[in-house]
Coordinates of C-alpha atoms and ligand atoms in Angstrom, one line a residue:
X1 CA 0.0 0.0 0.0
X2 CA 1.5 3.7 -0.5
X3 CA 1.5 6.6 1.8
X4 CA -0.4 9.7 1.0
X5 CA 2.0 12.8 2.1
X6 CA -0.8 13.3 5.1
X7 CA 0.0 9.9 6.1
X8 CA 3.4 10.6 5.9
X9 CA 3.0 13.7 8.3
X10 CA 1.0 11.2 10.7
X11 CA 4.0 9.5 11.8
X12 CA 5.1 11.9 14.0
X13 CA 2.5 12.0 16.4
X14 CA 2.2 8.2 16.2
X15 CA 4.7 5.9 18.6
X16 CA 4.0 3.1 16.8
X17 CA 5.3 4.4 13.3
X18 CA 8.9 5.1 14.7
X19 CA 8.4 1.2 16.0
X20 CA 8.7 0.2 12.3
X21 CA 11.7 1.3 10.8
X22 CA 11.1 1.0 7.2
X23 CA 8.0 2.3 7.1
X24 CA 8.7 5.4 8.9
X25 CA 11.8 5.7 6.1
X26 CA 9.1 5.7 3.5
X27 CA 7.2 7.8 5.3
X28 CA 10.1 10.1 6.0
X29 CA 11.5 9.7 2.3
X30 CA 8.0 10.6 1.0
X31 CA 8.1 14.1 2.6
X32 CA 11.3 15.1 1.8
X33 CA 11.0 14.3 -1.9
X34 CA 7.2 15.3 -2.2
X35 CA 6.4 18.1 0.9
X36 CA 9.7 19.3 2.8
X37 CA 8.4 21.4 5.3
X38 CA 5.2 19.7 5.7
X39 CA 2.0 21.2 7.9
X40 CA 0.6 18.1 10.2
X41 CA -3.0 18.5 11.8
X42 CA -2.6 15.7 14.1
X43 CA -5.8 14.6 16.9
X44 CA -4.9 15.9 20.4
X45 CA -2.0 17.9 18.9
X46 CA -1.6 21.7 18.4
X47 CA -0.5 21.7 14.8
X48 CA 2.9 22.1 13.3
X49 CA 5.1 22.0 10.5
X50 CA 7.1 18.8 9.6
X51 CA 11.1 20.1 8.5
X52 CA 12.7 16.7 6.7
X53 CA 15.5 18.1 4.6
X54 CA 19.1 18.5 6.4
X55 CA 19.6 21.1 4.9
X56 CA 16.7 23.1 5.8
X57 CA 17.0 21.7 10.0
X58 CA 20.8 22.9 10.0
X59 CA 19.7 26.3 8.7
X60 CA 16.5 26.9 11.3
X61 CA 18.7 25.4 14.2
X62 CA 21.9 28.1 13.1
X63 CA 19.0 31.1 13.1
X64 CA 18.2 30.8 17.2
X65 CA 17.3 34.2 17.5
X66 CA 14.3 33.6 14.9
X67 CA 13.9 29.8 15.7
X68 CA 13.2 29.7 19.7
X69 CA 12.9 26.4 22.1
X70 CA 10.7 28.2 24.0
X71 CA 8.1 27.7 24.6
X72 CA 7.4 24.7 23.0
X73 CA 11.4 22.7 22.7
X74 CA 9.7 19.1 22.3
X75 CA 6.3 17.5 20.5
X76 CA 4.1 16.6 22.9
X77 CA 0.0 16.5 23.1
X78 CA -2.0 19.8 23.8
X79 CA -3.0 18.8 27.1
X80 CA 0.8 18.5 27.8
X81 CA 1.8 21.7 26.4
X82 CA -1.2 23.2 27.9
X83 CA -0.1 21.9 31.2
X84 CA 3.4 23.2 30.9
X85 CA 2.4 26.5 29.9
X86 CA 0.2 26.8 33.8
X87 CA 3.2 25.2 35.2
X88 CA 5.3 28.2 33.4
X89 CA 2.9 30.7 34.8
X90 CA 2.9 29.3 38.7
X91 CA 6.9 29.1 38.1
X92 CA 6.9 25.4 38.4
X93 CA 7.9 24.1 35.2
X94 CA 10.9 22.0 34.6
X95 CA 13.9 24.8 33.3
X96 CA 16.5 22.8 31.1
X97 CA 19.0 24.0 29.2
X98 CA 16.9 22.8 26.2
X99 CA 14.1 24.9 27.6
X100 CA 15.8 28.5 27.4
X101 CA 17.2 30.4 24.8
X102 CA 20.0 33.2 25.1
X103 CA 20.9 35.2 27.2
X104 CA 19.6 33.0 29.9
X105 CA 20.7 29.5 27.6
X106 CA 24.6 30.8 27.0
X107 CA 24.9 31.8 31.1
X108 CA 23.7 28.3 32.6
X109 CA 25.4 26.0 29.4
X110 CA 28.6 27.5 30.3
X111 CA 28.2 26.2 33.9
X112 CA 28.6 22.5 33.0
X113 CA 30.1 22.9 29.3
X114 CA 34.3 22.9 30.8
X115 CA 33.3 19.2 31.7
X116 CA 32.6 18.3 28.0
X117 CA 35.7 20.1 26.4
X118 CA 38.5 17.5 25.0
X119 CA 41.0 17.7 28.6
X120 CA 38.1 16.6 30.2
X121 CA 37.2 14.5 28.2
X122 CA 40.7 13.2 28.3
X123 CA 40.5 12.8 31.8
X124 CA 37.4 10.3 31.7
X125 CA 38.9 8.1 29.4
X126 CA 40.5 5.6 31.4
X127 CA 37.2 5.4 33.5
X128 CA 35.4 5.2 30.3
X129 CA 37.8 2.2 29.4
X130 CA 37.1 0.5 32.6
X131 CA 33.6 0.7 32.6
X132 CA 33.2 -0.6 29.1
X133 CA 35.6 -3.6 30.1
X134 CA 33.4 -4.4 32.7
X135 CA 30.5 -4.8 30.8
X136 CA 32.5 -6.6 28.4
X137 CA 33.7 -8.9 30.8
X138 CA 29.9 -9.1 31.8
X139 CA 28.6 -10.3 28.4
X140 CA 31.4 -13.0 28.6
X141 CA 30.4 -14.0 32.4
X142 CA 27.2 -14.0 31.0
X143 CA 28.2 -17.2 29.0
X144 CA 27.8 -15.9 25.3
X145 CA 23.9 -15.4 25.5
X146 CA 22.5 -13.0 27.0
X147 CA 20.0 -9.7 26.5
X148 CA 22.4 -7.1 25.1
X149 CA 19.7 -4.4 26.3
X150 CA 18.5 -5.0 29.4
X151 CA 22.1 -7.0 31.1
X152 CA 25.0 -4.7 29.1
X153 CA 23.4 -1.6 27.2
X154 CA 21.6 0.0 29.7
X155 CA 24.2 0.4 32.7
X156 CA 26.9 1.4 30.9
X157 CA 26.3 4.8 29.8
X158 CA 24.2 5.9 33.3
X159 CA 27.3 4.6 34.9
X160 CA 29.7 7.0 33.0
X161 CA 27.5 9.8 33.6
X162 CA 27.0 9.3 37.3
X163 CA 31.0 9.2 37.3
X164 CA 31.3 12.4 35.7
X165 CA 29.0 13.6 38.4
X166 CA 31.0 12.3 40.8
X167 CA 28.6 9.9 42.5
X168 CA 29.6 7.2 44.9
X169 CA 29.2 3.6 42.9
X170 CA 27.1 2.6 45.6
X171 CA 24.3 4.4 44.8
X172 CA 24.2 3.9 41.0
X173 CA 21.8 0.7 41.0
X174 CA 19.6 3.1 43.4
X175 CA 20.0 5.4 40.4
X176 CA 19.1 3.2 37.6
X177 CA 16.3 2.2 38.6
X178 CA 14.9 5.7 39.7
X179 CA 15.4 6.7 36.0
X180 CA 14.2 3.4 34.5
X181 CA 11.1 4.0 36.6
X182 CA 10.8 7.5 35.5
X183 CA 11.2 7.1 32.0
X184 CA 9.9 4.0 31.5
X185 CA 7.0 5.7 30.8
X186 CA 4.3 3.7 29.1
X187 CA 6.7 0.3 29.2
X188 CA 4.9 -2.1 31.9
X189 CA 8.0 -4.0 32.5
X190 CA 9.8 -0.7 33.7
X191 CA 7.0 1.7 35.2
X192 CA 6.8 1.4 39.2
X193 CA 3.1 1.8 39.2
X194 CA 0.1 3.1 37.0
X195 CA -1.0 5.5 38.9
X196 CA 0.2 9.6 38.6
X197 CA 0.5 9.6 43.0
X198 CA 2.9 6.5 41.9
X199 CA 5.0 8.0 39.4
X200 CA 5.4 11.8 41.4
X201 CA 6.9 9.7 44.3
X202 CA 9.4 8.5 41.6
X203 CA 10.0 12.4 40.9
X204 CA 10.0 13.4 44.4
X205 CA 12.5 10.4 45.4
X206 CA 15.0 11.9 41.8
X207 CA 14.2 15.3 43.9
X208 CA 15.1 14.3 47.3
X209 CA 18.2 12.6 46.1
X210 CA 19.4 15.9 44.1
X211 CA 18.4 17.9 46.9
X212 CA 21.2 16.0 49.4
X213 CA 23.6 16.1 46.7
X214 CA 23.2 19.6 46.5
X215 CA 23.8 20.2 50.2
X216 CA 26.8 17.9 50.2
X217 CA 28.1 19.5 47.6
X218 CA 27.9 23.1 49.0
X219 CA 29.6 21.8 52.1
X220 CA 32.5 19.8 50.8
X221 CA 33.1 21.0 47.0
X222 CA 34.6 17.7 45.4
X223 CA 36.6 18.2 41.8
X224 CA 33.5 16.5 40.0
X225 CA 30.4 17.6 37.8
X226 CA 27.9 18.0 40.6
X227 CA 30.5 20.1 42.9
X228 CA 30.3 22.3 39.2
X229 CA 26.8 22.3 39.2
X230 CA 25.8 23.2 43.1
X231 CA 28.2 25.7 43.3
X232 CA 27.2 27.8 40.0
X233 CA 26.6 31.6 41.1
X234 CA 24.4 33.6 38.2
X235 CA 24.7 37.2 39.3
X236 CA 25.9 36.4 42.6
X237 CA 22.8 33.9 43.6
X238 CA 23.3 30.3 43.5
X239 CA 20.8 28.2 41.3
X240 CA 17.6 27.8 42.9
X241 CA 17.2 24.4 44.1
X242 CA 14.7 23.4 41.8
X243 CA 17.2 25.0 38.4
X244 CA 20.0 22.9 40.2
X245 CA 17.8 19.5 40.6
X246 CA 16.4 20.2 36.9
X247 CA 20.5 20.3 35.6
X248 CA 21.2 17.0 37.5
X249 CA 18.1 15.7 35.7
X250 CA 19.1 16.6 32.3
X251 CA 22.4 15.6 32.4
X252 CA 21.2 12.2 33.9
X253 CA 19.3 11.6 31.4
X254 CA 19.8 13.1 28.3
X255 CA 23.0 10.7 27.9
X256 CA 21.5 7.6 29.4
X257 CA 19.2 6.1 27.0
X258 CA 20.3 7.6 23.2
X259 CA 23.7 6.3 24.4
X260 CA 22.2 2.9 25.0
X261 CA 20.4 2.6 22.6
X262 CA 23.5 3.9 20.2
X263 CA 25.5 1.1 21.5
X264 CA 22.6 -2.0 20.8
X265 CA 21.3 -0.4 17.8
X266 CA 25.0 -0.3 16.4
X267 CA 25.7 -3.9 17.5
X268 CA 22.3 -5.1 16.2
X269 CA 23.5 -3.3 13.1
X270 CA 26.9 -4.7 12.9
X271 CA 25.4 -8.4 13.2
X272 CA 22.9 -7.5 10.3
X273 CA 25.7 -6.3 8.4
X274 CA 28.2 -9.0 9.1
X275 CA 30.6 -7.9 6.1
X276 CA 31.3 -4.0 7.9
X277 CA 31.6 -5.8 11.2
X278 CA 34.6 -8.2 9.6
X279 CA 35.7 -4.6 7.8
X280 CA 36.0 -3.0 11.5
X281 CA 37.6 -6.2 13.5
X282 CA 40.0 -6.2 10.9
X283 CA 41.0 -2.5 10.7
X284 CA 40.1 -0.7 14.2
X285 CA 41.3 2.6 12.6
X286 CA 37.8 2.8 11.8
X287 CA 36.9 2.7 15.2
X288 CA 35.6 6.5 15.1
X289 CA 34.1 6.3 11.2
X290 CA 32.4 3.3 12.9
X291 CA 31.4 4.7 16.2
X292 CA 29.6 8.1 14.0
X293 CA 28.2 5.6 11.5
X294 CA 26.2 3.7 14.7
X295 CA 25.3 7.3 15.9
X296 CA 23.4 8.2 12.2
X297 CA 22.2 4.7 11.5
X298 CA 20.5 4.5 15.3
X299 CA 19.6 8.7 15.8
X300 CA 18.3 7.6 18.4
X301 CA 16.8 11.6 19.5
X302 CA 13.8 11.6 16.8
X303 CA 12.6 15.2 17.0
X304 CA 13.5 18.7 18.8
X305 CA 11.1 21.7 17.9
X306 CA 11.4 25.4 17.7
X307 CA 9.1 28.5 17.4
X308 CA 9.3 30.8 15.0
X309 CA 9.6 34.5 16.6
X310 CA 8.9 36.1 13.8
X311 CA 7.0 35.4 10.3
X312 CA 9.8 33.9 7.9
X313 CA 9.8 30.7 6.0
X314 CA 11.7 27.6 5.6
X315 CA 12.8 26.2 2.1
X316 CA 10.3 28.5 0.7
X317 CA 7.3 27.9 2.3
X318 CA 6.0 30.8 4.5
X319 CA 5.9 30.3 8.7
X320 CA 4.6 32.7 10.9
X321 CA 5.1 34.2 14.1
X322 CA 4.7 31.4 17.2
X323 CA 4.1 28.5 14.6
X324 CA 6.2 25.4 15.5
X325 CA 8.7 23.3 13.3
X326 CA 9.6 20.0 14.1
X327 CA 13.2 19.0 13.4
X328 CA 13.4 15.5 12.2
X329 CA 16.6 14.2 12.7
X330 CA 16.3 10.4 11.3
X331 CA 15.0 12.4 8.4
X332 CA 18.4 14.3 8.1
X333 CA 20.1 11.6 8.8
X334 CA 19.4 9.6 5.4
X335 CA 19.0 12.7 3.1
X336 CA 20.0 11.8 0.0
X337 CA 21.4 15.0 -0.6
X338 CA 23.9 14.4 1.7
X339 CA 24.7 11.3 2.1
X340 CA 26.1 8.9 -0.5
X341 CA 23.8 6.0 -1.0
X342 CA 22.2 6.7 2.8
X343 CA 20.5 3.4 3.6
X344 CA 24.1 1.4 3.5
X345 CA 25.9 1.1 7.1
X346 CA 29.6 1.9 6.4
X347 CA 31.9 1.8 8.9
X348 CA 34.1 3.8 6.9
X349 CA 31.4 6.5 6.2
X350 CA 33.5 9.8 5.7
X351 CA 32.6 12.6 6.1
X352 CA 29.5 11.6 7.9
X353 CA 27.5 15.5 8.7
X354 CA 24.9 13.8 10.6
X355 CA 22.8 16.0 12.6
X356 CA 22.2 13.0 15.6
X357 CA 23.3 15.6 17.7
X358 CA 21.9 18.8 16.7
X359 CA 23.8 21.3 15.4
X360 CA 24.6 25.4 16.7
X361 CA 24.3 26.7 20.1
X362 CA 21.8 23.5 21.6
X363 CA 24.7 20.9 20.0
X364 CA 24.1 18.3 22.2
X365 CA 26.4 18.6 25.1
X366 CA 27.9 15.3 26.2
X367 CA 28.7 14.6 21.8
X368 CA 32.0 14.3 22.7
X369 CA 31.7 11.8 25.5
X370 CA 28.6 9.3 23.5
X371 CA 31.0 9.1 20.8
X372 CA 34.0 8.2 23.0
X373 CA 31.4 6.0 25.2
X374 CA 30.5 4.0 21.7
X375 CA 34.5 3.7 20.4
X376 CA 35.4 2.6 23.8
X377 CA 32.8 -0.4 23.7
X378 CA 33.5 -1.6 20.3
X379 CA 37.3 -1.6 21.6
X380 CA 36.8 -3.5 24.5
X381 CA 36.2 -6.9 22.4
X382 CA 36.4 -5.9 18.9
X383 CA 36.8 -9.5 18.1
X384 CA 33.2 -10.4 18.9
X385 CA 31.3 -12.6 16.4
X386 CA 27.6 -12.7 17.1
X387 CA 26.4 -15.9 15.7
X388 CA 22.4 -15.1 15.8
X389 CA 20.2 -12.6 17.2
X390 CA 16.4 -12.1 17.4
X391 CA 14.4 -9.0 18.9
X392 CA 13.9 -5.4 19.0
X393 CA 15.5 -2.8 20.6
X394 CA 13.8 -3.3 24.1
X395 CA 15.6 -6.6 24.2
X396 CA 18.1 -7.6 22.1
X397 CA 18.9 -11.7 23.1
X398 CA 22.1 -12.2 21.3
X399 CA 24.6 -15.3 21.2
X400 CA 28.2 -14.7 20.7
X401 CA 31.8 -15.8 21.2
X402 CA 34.2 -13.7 22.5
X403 CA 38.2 -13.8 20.9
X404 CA 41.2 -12.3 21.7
Ligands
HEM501 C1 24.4 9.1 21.1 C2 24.1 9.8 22.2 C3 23.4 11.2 22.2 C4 22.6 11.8 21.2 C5 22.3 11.2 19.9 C6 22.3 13.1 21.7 C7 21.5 14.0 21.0 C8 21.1 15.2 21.4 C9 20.4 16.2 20.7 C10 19.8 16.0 19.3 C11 20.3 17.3 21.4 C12 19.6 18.6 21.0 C13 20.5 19.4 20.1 C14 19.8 20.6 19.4 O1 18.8 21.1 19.8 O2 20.4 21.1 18.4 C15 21.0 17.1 22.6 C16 21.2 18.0 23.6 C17 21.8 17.7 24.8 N1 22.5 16.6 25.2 FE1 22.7 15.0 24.0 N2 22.8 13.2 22.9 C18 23.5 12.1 23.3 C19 24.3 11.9 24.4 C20 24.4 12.8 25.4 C21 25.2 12.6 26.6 C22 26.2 11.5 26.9 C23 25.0 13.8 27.4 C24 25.7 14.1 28.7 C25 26.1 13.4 29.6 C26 24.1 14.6 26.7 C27 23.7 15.9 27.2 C28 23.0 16.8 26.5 C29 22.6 18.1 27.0 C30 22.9 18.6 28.3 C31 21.8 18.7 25.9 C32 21.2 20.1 25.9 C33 22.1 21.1 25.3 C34 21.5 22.5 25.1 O3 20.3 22.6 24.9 O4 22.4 23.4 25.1 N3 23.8 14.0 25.5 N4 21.5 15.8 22.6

């Protein structure tokens, strides 16, 4: 059956279509070729337009003075939105770094960004290293078989970034399972309970955790992220707890689950393409081609939005003033523009101008430290073989020999 552009636009409000890859790819290929910058009337959605082509993302993501995050940074319903915009009235809502816009967005990124740059990043390595060992070591403990998701991929990168915070190892399984509960949103094996009381005690326990952090931290500054963080003065005043908690938050989780699912989208796409996994074991110069080819193939961040401040257009077609476009970055990601032949996985792929993560004054943060994160897996056992695999993403039961 083929997709009407409408249907097309439809994908983005729908979970289900980003469940099934090549549909959405036809979906997404559909609009870029037929309706670039696409207007969706979507149920129980404010409307919005649909941006597909990398070329016009990059250039409403370099404009941030026209193109704002606020007020509305990420697609969610209208009753969402409508509820963040009372909770932006009572001065309650959540205040992330993807939230603002300049000035306030340059002042509060430049609090945590000198723990991204390269020395830093430098100085993490050999943790990195460890940690990825470990879980290495794990998937061979494990008896070569195992669910590459739930038992490897999911503790490694909330590990590395609780490190970088400077959290004590003891509470990281407390950790894990506070995000997993909070994010597990809709997934039954992951929520704590159905009910909103249920779920708020998950944010109040994230809260209360931050909260002691925050007074340890102003008591005994340690050389870590956190210490960074809860020591911050804008104009003289410390965050306010509630800015302070909401920066522990995003950096929490912001790196935990596109990293894993980076890592056991890559390795599911290395077994599927067992000729580019044979390429990299036998050359690991390609270990950063390979690790950025994971990060476009996976683009694992679907969408960010922005509002137009001002009537302008994009690619042509006229946008007014307080109209939302949604940046779709799987779309980029296999623009045919830009990328040779853009539904191959090449571990060589160079140059590789993905937009995974963004692009201008947002650019995702912690790029630096996913990408080292993914090289310094696929070098701690580059000589795996996976032998066979079934599953999606949630799970990903693989069985494998370990050489070397
Ligand atoms: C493969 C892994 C990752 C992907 C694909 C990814 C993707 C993104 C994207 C698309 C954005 C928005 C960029 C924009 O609006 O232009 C973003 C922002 C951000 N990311 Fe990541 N991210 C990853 C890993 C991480 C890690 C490991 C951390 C930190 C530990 C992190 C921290 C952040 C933060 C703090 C922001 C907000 C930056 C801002 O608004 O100024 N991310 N990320």
């Amino acid at each position: 059956m083929t997709l009407t552009v409408t249907e097309a636009g439809l994908s983005f409000t729908n979970p289900a279509a980003y469940a099934d890859e090549d549909r959405l790819h036809e979906a997404l290929a559909l609009l870029r070729r037929a309706d670039p910058v696409h207007w969706v009337e979507a149920p129980d959605y404010e409307p919005f337009w649909a941006v597909t082509r990398h070329a016009d993302i990059m250039e409403i993501e370099r404009n941030n003075t026209l193109f704002l995050n606020a007020p509305r940074p990420l697609l969610a319903t209208a009753d969402m939105d409508a509820q963040a915009k009372q909770r932006e009235a009572e001065g309650t809502a959540l205040r992330t770094l993807i939230h603002m816009d300049d000035p306030q967005h340059k002042v509060v990124r430049a609090i945590g960004a000198g723990w991204f740059r390269p020395r830093a990043m430098r100085a993490m390595e050999e943790r990195v290293a460890e940690l990825a060992r470990q879980y290495v070591d794990r998937m061979a403990e494990l008896g070569g078989q195992g669910d590459f998701v739930t038992q490897v991929a999911v503790h490694y990168p909330l590990y590395v970034i609780l490190s970088l915070l400077g959290l004590p190892e003891s509470d990281f399984p407390r950790l894990l399972k506070l995000t997993q509960e909070m994010f597990g949103g809709g997934d039954e094996e992951l929520r704590r309970g159905e009910t909103p009381e249920e779920l708020m005690q998950t944010l109040l326990d994230f809260f209360a955790y931050f909260q002691d952090l925050t007074t340890a931290r102003r008591a005994t500054p340690t050389d870590d992220l956190a210490s960074e963080i809860a020591n911050a003065r804008v104009d003289g005043e410390y965050l306010s707890d509630f800015d302070t908690a909401s920066y522990y938050v995003i950096i929490a989780t912001a790196g935990h689950d596109t990293t894993s699912s980076t890592i056991a989208g890559g390795l599911h796409a290395l077994i599927q393409h067992p000729a580019e996994l044979a390429r990299l074991r036998d050359n690991l110069n390609l270990l950063p081609t390979a690790a950025d080819e994971m990060i476009r193939w996976v683009t694992p961040v679907k969408e960010f939005m922005r509002t137009a401040a001002a009537d302008t257009e994009v690619g042509g077609v006229p946008v007014k003033q307080g109209q939302a476009v949604l940046l779709s970055y799987p779309s980029a990601n296999r623009d045919e523009d830009v990328f040779d032949d853009p539904f191959r996985f090449d571990v060589g792929r160079d140059p590789n101008r993905h937009l995974a993560f963004g692009f201008g004054v947002h650019l995702c943060l912690g790029a630096a430290l996913a990408r080292m994160e993914t090289r310094a897996f696929l070098a701690g056992r580059p000589e795996w073989t996976a032998t066979t695999f079934v599953g999606g993403l949630k799970h990903l039961p693989i069985r494998y020999t370990l050489k070397g």
